[in-house]
Amino acid sequence: MTFKTIEIERHGRAALIRLNRPEALNALNSELIAELDSALSDFESDPEIGCVVLTGSEKAFAAGADIKEMRDKNFAEALLENFLGRWDTVARARKPIIAAVSGFALGGGCELAMMCDFILASESAQFGQPEIKLGVMPGAGGTQRLTRAVGKAKAMDLCLTGRMMDAQEAERAGLVARVLPAAELLPEAIKTSQRIAAMSAPAVLSVKEAVNRAFETSLAEGVRFERRAFHALFATHDQKEGMAAFIEKRPPQFQNR
Ligand code: CAA
């Protein structure tokens, strides 16, 4: 399938989705979100793909929802069309998604990166929720995911002032997993994605589900959920293979079953 606002590549079992609206710093308009939804849904159902990287350009991961597209919306339209509702595909994906962020990740761009499972950032990355400067507020999870990632003080600071936070600050605050030199960002993100995709898929999906459960439930419930998921993995071929390979001092041959 060919897309207009995104590009896709396959690197073995890792898929790459590159946001590609350079004229608008990858502002997220409805066409781009529909294409992202479509590409991601394809990768979700493709057994050959184990992990996805979502990236933008060196200048911008994404500079937010498309302001030109939304400026004339009224309340009823936004409500009835469930404006921004379709973005949830990224947050609902079962396979891991790594955000590889260079340049601006602002507003919806920051929110999109936070919907991914973790963020690798280049030294040039800038994160922010500047919606307040437009007379509105974050609408795709910014006030919620940012607060969970960096805590109330910094989330309030960013959302109320609209200031940007650089990659180092974002890493210190826990928003970003690793900061890399710009030239290494994409190769490292793809390598990381391939590394995850080479693991046993049932274990990968279970880890993702269990870590995400930590945000939705109490500690006791979360630990109970983790224990059941852990027990369930003893029903897989890959548990036998992974442990046998360790004991026999050889690489495992996972079969995703
Ligand atoms: N929507 C639409 N177009 C955008 C855009 C956006 N979010 N961000 C940038 N663009 C466009 C600019 O209008 C400009 O287009 P023209 O050449 O046609 O004028 C082009 O991209 C390049 O942008 P700039 O000239 O502004 O580039 P710059 O390097 O001087 O500044 C920037 C870069 C600081 C990121 C600035 O573009 C900016 O502040 N962008 C808007 C950021 C923003 O407010 N994002 C939040 C959007 S609301 C939202 O996302 C709601 C939500 O929760 C989902």
Coordinates of C-alpha atoms and ligand atoms in Angstrom, one line a residue:
M1 CA 0.0 0.0 0.0
T2 CA 1.3 3.5 -0.8
F3 CA 0.8 6.4 1.6
K4 CA 1.1 10.1 1.1
T5 CA 2.0 11.3 4.6
I6 CA 4.0 8.5 6.0
E7 CA 6.7 6.1 4.8
I8 CA 7.1 2.5 5.8
E9 CA 10.1 0.2 5.7
R10 CA 10.7 -3.3 6.9
H11 CA 14.0 -4.3 8.5
G12 CA 13.6 -8.0 9.1
R13 CA 11.0 -8.4 11.8
A14 CA 11.2 -4.7 12.7
A15 CA 8.9 -2.2 10.9
L16 CA 9.6 1.5 10.6
I17 CA 6.9 4.1 10.2
R18 CA 8.2 7.6 9.3
L19 CA 5.9 10.6 9.6
N20 CA 6.4 12.5 6.4
R21 CA 4.8 16.0 6.1
P22 CA 8.0 18.1 5.9
E23 CA 6.1 21.2 4.8
A24 CA 4.2 21.2 8.1
L25 CA 6.9 19.8 10.5
N26 CA 4.9 16.6 10.5
A27 CA 1.8 18.2 11.9
L28 CA -0.7 15.5 12.5
N29 CA -3.7 16.0 10.2
S30 CA -6.6 13.6 9.7
E31 CA -5.0 12.1 6.6
L32 CA -1.8 11.3 8.4
I33 CA -3.6 9.8 11.4
A34 CA -5.7 7.6 9.1
E35 CA -2.6 6.4 7.3
L36 CA -0.8 5.8 10.6
D37 CA -3.8 3.8 11.8
S38 CA -3.9 1.8 8.6
A39 CA -0.1 1.0 8.6
L40 CA -0.1 0.1 12.3
S41 CA -3.1 -2.1 11.9
D42 CA -1.4 -4.0 9.1
F43 CA 1.8 -4.5 11.2
E44 CA -0.3 -5.6 14.2
S45 CA -1.8 -8.4 12.2
D46 CA 1.4 -9.4 10.4
P47 CA 3.1 -12.3 12.1
E48 CA 6.4 -11.4 10.3
I49 CA 6.6 -8.2 12.3
G50 CA 7.5 -8.2 16.0
C51 CA 8.1 -4.6 16.9
V52 CA 7.6 -1.1 15.3
V53 CA 9.6 2.1 15.3
L54 CA 7.7 5.3 14.9
T55 CA 9.9 8.3 13.8
G56 CA 9.8 11.7 12.1
S57 CA 12.5 13.8 10.5
E58 CA 15.6 15.2 12.0
K59 CA 13.9 18.6 12.5
A60 CA 10.5 17.3 13.8
F61 CA 9.1 14.1 15.2
A62 CA 5.7 16.0 15.0
A63 CA 4.9 19.6 15.8
G64 CA 1.4 18.7 17.1
A65 CA -2.1 18.3 15.8
D66 CA -2.6 20.3 12.6
I67 CA -3.6 23.8 13.7
K68 CA -4.7 24.9 10.2
E69 CA -7.1 21.9 10.0
M70 CA -8.7 22.3 13.4
R71 CA -8.9 26.1 13.7
D72 CA -12.5 26.3 12.5
K73 CA -13.9 23.3 14.4
N74 CA -16.7 24.0 16.8
F75 CA -17.7 22.0 19.9
A76 CA -20.4 20.0 18.4
E77 CA -18.2 18.9 15.4
A78 CA -15.3 18.0 17.7
L79 CA -17.7 16.0 19.9
L80 CA -19.6 14.2 17.2
E81 CA -16.6 13.2 15.1
N82 CA -14.8 12.2 18.3
F83 CA -11.9 14.5 17.3
L84 CA -8.5 12.8 18.2
G85 CA -10.3 9.6 19.0
R86 CA -8.6 7.7 16.1
W87 CA -5.2 8.4 17.6
D88 CA -5.7 5.7 20.1
T89 CA -4.6 3.0 17.6
V90 CA -1.0 3.7 18.8
A91 CA -1.9 3.4 22.5
R92 CA -4.0 0.2 21.9
A93 CA -1.3 -1.6 19.8
R94 CA -0.3 -4.9 21.3
K95 CA 3.1 -5.1 19.7
P96 CA 5.7 -2.8 21.1
I97 CA 6.2 0.6 19.5
I98 CA 9.4 2.6 20.0
A99 CA 9.3 6.3 19.4
A100 CA 12.5 7.6 17.9
V101 CA 12.3 11.3 18.4
S102 CA 14.5 14.0 16.8
G103 CA 13.6 17.7 16.8
F104 CA 10.2 18.9 17.9
A105 CA 7.8 16.6 19.7
L106 CA 5.1 19.2 20.6
G107 CA 1.5 19.0 21.6
G108 CA 0.0 16.0 19.8
G109 CA 3.6 15.1 18.7
C110 CA 4.6 14.7 22.3
E111 CA 1.4 12.9 23.1
L112 CA 2.0 10.5 20.1
A113 CA 5.5 9.7 21.4
M114 CA 4.1 9.1 24.9
M115 CA 1.5 6.6 23.5
C116 CA 4.5 4.5 22.3
D117 CA 6.1 2.1 24.7
F118 CA 9.3 4.0 25.2
I119 CA 11.1 7.0 23.7
L120 CA 14.6 7.1 22.3
A121 CA 15.6 10.7 21.7
S122 CA 18.3 12.4 19.8
E123 CA 20.3 15.2 21.4
S124 CA 18.2 17.7 19.4
A125 CA 14.8 16.5 20.7
Q126 CA 12.5 19.1 22.2
F127 CA 9.3 18.0 24.1
G128 CA 6.4 20.2 25.1
Q129 CA 2.7 20.6 25.5
P130 CA 2.3 24.2 24.1
E131 CA -1.5 24.0 23.5
I132 CA -2.1 26.5 26.3
K133 CA -0.5 29.1 24.0
L134 CA -3.2 28.4 21.5
G135 CA -5.9 29.0 24.0
V136 CA -6.6 25.3 24.5
M137 CA -5.1 22.3 26.3
P138 CA -3.7 18.9 25.5
G139 CA -6.4 16.6 24.1
A140 CA -4.6 13.3 23.3
G141 CA -3.4 12.3 26.7
G142 CA -0.8 15.0 27.4
T143 CA -2.1 15.9 30.9
Q144 CA -2.3 12.3 31.9
R145 CA 0.6 10.4 30.3
L146 CA 3.1 13.3 30.9
T147 CA 2.1 13.5 34.6
R148 CA 2.5 9.8 35.0
A149 CA 5.9 10.0 33.3
V150 CA 7.5 13.1 34.9
G151 CA 5.3 13.8 37.9
K152 CA 3.0 16.6 38.8
A153 CA 5.5 19.5 39.2
K154 CA 7.1 19.2 35.8
A155 CA 3.8 18.3 34.0
M156 CA 2.1 21.4 35.4
D157 CA 5.2 23.5 34.5
L158 CA 5.2 22.2 30.9
C159 CA 1.4 22.3 30.3
L160 CA 0.8 25.6 32.0
T161 CA 3.7 27.5 30.5
G162 CA 3.9 25.7 27.1
R163 CA 7.7 25.8 27.4
M164 CA 9.9 23.1 25.7
M165 CA 12.1 20.6 27.5
D166 CA 15.3 19.4 25.9
A167 CA 16.4 15.8 25.6
Q168 CA 18.6 15.8 28.6
E169 CA 15.9 17.2 30.8
A170 CA 13.4 14.7 29.4
E171 CA 15.8 11.9 30.2
R172 CA 16.4 13.1 33.7
A173 CA 12.7 13.4 34.2
G174 CA 12.0 9.9 33.1
L175 CA 10.1 10.7 29.8
V176 CA 12.9 9.4 27.6
A177 CA 14.6 6.0 27.9
R178 CA 17.9 7.0 26.2
V179 CA 19.5 10.0 24.5
L180 CA 21.6 9.3 21.5
P181 CA 23.6 11.4 19.0
A182 CA 21.4 12.3 16.0
A183 CA 23.2 10.1 13.6
E184 CA 22.8 7.1 15.9
L185 CA 19.1 7.5 16.7
L186 CA 17.5 5.6 13.9
P187 CA 20.0 2.8 13.5
E188 CA 19.9 2.2 17.3
A189 CA 16.0 2.4 17.3
I190 CA 15.9 -0.2 14.5
K191 CA 18.5 -2.4 16.2
T192 CA 16.5 -2.2 19.5
S193 CA 13.3 -3.0 17.6
Q194 CA 15.0 -6.0 15.9
R195 CA 16.3 -7.2 19.3
I196 CA 12.8 -7.1 20.8
A197 CA 11.3 -8.7 17.7
A198 CA 13.8 -11.6 18.0
M199 CA 12.4 -12.5 21.5
S200 CA 9.5 -14.9 22.0
A201 CA 6.4 -12.9 20.9
P202 CA 4.1 -14.3 23.7
A203 CA 6.7 -13.1 26.2
V204 CA 7.0 -9.7 24.5
L205 CA 3.3 -9.1 24.4
S206 CA 2.9 -10.3 28.0
V207 CA 5.7 -8.0 29.3
K208 CA 4.0 -5.0 27.5
E209 CA 0.6 -5.8 28.9
A210 CA 2.0 -6.3 32.4
V211 CA 4.0 -3.1 32.5
N212 CA 1.0 -1.1 31.2
R213 CA -1.1 -2.7 33.9
A214 CA 1.0 -0.9 36.4
F215 CA -0.7 2.4 35.3
E216 CA -4.2 1.1 35.5
T217 CA -4.4 -0.9 38.8
S218 CA -3.2 -1.2 42.4
L219 CA 0.2 -2.8 43.2
A220 CA -1.4 -6.0 44.6
E221 CA -3.6 -6.4 41.5
G222 CA -0.7 -5.7 39.2
V223 CA 1.5 -8.2 40.9
R224 CA -1.2 -10.8 40.7
F225 CA -1.7 -10.1 37.0
E226 CA 2.0 -10.4 36.5
R227 CA 2.2 -13.7 38.3
R228 CA -0.6 -15.2 36.2
A229 CA 1.0 -14.0 33.0
F230 CA 4.3 -15.4 34.2
H231 CA 2.7 -18.8 34.9
A232 CA 1.0 -18.8 31.6
L233 CA 4.3 -18.5 29.7
F234 CA 5.2 -22.0 31.1
A235 CA 2.7 -23.3 28.6
T236 CA 4.8 -22.0 25.7
H237 CA 7.3 -23.9 23.5
D238 CA 9.5 -20.8 23.8
Q239 CA 9.9 -21.1 27.6
K240 CA 11.2 -24.7 27.2
E241 CA 13.5 -23.6 24.3
G242 CA 14.8 -20.4 26.1
M243 CA 15.7 -22.3 29.2
A244 CA 17.2 -25.3 27.4
A245 CA 19.3 -22.9 25.2
F246 CA 20.6 -21.2 28.4
I247 CA 21.6 -24.5 29.9
E248 CA 23.1 -25.8 26.7
K249 CA 25.0 -22.5 26.2
R250 CA 23.5 -21.8 22.7
P251 CA 21.3 -19.0 21.3
P252 CA 17.5 -19.8 21.6
Q253 CA 15.4 -20.6 18.5
F254 CA 12.1 -19.0 19.4
Q255 CA 9.0 -20.0 17.4
N256 CA 6.6 -17.5 18.9
R257 CA 4.4 -20.3 20.3
Ligands
CAA1 N1 -0.1 22.6 12.6 C1 0.0 23.1 11.4 N2 1.1 23.6 10.8 C2 2.2 23.6 11.5 C3 2.2 23.2 12.8 C4 1.0 22.6 13.4 N3 1.0 22.1 14.7 N4 3.5 23.4 13.3 C5 4.2 23.9 12.3 N5 3.4 24.1 11.2 C6 3.8 24.7 9.9 C7 3.9 26.1 10.1 O1 2.7 26.8 10.0 C8 4.8 26.4 8.9 O2 4.1 26.4 7.7 P1 4.2 27.6 6.6 O3 5.6 27.5 6.1 O4 3.1 27.3 5.6 O5 3.9 28.9 7.4 C9 5.7 25.2 8.8 O6 5.1 24.2 9.6 C10 7.1 25.5 9.5 O7 6.8 26.0 10.8 P2 7.5 27.3 11.4 O8 7.8 28.2 10.3 O9 6.7 27.7 12.5 O10 8.9 26.7 11.9 P3 9.8 27.2 13.1 O11 11.1 26.4 13.0 O12 10.0 28.7 13.0 O13 9.1 26.9 14.4 C11 7.8 25.4 15.9 C12 8.9 25.5 14.8 C13 8.3 26.0 17.2 C14 7.6 23.9 16.1 C15 6.5 26.1 15.5 O14 6.2 25.7 14.2 C16 5.3 25.9 16.4 O15 5.2 26.4 17.4 N6 4.4 25.0 15.9 C17 3.1 24.7 16.6 C18 3.4 23.9 17.8 C19 2.1 23.6 18.6 O16 1.5 24.6 19.1 N7 1.6 22.4 18.7 C20 0.4 22.0 19.4 C21 -0.7 21.9 18.4 S1 -2.3 21.6 19.2 C22 -2.3 20.0 19.6 O17 -1.4 19.3 19.3 C23 -3.6 19.5 20.4 C24 -3.5 18.1 20.9 O18 -3.4 17.9 22.1 C25 -3.6 17.0 20.1

